[in-house]
Backbone as numpy.savetxt, mean C-alpha at the origin, in Angstrom:
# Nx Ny Nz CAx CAy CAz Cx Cy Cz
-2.85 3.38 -8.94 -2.31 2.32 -8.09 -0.90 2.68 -7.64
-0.50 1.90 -6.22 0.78 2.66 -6.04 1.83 1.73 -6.68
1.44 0.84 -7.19 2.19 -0.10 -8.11 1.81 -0.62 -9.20
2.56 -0.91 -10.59 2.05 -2.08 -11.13 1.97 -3.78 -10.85
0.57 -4.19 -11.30 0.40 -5.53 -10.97 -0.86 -5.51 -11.14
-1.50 -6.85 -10.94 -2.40 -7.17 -10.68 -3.35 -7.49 -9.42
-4.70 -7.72 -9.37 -5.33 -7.39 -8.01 -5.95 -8.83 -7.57
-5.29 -9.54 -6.60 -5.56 -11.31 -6.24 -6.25 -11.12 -5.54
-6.58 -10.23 -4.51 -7.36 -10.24 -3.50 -7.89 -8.64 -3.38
-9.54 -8.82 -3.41 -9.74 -7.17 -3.39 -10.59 -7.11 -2.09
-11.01 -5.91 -1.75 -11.81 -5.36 -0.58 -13.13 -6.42 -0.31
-13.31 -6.99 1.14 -14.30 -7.82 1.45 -13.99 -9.02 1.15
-13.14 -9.51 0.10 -12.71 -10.67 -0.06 -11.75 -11.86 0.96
-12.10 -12.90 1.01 -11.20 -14.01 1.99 -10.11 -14.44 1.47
-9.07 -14.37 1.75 -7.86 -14.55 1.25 -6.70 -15.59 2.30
-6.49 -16.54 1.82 -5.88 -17.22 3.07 -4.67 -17.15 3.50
-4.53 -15.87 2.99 -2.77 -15.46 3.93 -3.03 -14.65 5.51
-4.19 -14.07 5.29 -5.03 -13.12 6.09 -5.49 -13.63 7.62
-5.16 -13.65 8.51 -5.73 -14.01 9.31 -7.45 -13.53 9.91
-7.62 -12.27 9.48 -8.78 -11.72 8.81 -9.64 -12.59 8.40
-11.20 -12.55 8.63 -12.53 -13.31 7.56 -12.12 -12.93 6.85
-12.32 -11.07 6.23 -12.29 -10.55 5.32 -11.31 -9.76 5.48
-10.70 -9.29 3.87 -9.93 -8.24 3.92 -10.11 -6.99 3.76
-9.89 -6.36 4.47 -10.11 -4.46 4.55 -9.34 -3.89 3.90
-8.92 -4.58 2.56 -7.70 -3.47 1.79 -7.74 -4.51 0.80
-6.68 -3.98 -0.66 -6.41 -5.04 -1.82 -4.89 -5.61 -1.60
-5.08 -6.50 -2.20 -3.62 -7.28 -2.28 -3.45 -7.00 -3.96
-2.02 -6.32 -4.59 -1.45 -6.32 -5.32 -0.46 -7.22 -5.88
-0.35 -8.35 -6.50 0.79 -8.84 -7.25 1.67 -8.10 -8.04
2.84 -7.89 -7.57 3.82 -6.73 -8.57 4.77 -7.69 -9.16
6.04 -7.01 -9.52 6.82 -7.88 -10.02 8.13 -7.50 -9.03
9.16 -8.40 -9.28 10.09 -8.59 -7.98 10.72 -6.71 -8.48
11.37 -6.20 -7.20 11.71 -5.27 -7.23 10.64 -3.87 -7.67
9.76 -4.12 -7.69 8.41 -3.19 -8.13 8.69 -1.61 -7.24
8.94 -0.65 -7.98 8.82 0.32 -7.56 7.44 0.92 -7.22
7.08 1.01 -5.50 6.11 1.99 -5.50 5.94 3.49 -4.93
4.67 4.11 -4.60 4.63 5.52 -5.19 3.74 5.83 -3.90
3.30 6.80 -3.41 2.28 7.42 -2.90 1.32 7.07 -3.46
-0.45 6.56 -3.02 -0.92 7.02 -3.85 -1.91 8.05 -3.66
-2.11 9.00 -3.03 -2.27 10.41 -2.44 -1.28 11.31 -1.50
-1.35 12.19 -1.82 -0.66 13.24 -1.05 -1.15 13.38 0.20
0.20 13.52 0.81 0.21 13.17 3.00 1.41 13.34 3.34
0.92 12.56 4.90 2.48 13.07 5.98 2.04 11.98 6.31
3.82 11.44 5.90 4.31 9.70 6.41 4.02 9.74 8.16
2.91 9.16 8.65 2.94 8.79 10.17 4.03 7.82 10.27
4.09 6.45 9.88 5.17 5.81 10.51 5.79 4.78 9.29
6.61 4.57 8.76 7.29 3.90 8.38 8.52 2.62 8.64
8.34 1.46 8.73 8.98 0.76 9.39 8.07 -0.56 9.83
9.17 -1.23 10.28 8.81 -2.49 10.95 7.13 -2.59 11.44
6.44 -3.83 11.40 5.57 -3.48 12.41 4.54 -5.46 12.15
5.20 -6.10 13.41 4.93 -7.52 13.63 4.70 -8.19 12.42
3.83 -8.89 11.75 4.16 -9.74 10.65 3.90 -9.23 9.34
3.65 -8.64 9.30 3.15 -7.47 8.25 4.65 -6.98 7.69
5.56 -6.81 8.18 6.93 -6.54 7.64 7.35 -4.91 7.49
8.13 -4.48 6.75 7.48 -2.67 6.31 6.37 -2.23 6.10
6.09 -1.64 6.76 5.03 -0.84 6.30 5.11 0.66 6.33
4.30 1.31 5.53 3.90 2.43 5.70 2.35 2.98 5.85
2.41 3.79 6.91 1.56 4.86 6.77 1.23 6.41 6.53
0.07 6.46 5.55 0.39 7.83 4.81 -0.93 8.67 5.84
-1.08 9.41 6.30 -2.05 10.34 6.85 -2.62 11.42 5.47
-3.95 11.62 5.37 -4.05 12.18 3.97 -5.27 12.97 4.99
-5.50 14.60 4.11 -6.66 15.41 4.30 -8.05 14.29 4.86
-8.93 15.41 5.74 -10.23 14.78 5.61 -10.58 13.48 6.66
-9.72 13.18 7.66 -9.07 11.71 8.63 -8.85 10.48 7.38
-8.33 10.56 6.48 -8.08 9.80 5.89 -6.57 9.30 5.67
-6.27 7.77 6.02 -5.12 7.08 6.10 -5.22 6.07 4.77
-4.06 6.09 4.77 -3.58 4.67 3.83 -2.67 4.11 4.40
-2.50 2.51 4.26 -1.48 1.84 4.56 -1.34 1.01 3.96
0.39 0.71 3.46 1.07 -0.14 2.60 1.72 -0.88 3.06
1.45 -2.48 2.74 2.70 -3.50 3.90 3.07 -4.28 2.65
4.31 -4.59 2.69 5.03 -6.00 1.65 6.03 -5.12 1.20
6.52 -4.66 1.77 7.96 -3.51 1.25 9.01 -4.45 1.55
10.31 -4.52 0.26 11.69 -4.72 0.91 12.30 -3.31 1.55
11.85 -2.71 0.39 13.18 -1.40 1.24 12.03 -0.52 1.25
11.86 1.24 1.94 11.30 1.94 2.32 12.44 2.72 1.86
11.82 4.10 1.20 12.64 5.46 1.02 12.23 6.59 1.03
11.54 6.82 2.32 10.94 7.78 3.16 10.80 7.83 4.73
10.70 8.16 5.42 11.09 7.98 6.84 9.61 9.24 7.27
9.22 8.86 8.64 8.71 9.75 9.39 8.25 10.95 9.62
7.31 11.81 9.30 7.37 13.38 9.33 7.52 13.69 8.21
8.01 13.05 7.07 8.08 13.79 5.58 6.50 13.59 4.68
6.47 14.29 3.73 5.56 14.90 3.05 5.70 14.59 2.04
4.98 13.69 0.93 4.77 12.79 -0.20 3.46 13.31 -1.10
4.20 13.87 -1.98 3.11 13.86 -3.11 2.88 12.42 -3.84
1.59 12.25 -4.42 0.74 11.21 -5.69 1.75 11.32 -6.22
2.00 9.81 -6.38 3.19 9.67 -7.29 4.73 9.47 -7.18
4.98 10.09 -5.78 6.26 10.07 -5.67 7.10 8.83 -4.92
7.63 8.49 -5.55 8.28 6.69 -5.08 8.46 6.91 -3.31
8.23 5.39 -3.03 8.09 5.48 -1.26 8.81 4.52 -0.96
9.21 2.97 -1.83 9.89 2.27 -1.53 9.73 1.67 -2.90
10.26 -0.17 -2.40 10.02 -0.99 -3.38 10.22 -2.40 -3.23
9.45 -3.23 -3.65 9.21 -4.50 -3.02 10.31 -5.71 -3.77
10.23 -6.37 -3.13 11.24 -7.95 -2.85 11.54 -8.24 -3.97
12.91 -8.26 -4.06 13.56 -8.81 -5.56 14.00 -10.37 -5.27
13.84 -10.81 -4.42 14.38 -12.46 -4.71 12.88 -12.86 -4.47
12.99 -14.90 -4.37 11.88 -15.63 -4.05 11.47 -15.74 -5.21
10.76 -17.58 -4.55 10.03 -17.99 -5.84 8.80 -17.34 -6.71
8.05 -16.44 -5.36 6.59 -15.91 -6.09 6.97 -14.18 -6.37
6.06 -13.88 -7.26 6.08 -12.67 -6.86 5.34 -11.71 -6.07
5.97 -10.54 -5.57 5.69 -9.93 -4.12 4.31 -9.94 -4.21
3.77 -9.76 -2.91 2.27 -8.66 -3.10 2.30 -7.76 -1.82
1.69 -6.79 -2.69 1.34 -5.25 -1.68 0.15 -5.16 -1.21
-0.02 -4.72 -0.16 -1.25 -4.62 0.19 -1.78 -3.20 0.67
-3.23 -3.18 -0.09 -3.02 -1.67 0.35 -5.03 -1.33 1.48
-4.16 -0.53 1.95 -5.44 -0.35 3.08 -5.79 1.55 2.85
-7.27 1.74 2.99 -7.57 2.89 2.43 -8.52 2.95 4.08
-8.40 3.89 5.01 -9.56 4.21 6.38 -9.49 5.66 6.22
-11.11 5.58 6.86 -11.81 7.32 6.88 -11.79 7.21 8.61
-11.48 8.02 8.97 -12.12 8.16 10.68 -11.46 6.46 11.18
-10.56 5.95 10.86 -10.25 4.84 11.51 -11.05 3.33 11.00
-12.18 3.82 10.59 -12.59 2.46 9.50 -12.17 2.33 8.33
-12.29 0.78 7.62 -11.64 0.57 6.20 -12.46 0.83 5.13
-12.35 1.20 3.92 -13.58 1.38 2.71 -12.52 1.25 1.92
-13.04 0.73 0.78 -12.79 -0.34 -0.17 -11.83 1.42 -0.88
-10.67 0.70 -1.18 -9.74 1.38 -1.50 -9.75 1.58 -3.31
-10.46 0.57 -3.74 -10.34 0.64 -5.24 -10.73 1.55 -5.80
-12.39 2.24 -6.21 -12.60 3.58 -6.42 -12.35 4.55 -6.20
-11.11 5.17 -5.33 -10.68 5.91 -4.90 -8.87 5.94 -5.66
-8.33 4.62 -5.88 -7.25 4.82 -6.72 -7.54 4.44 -8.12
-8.69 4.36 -8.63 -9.45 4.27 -10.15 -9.68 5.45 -10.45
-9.90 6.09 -9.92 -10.24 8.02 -9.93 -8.91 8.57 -9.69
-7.89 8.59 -9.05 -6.60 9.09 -9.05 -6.13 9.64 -10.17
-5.07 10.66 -10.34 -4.88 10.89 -11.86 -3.52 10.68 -11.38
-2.86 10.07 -10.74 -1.42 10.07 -10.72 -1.00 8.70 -11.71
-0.13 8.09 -11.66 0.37 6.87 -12.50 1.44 6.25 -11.86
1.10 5.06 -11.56 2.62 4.40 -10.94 3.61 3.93 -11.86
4.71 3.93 -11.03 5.99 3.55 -12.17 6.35 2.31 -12.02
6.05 1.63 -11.44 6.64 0.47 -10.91 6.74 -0.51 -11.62
């Protein structure tokens, strides 16, 4: 996982923050300030702003395979750089009443597939 926490909302599931039926990725509960990580090795496509979604990142990985991470306070990677499993990418919201959630999106060829078996098999470890 690219964080610690727990999983409120997983793949296919309705979640009512979502404007989405369903969701095409998991929602993570971390804890405030949660350090997260890569969670495969890639080249950061874009990092930054992006409409209500807030920070985000996207990781480009072997094979047309993307990931994308939204619910970041801060980002500490930028554009064009190259991220190994594991290696911290940002880290989420230290104030507020709830705590953060991350959301993470796993696409092959531009469609979504359920991201969980794929970071259950990972051998990296998040620090967060």
């Amino acid at each position: 996982m690219p964080a610690r926490g727990h999983i409120t909302a997983g793949f296919g599931d309705q979640h009512p923050d979502l404007q989405e039926e369903v969701s095409e990725g998991l929602i993570l509960r971390t804890r405030k300030a949660a350090q997260v990580v890569a969670p495969f090795d890639g080249k950061i496509a874009y990092a930054g702003p992006f409409r209500r979604y807030g920070l985000i990142l996207i990781i480009e990985h072997d094979e047309r395979y993307h990931s994308l991470l939204a619910g970041f306070d801060r980002l500490t990677v930028e554009a064009g750089q190259w991220v190994m499993a594991g290696e911290p990418v940002g880290s989420m919201k230290e104030t507020g009443d709830e705590d953060p959630e991350l959301y993470i999106e796993l696409r092959r060829a531009g469609q979504p597939i359920d991201p969980l078996p794929w970071l259950e098999t990972s051998s990296n470890e998040a620090q967060g």
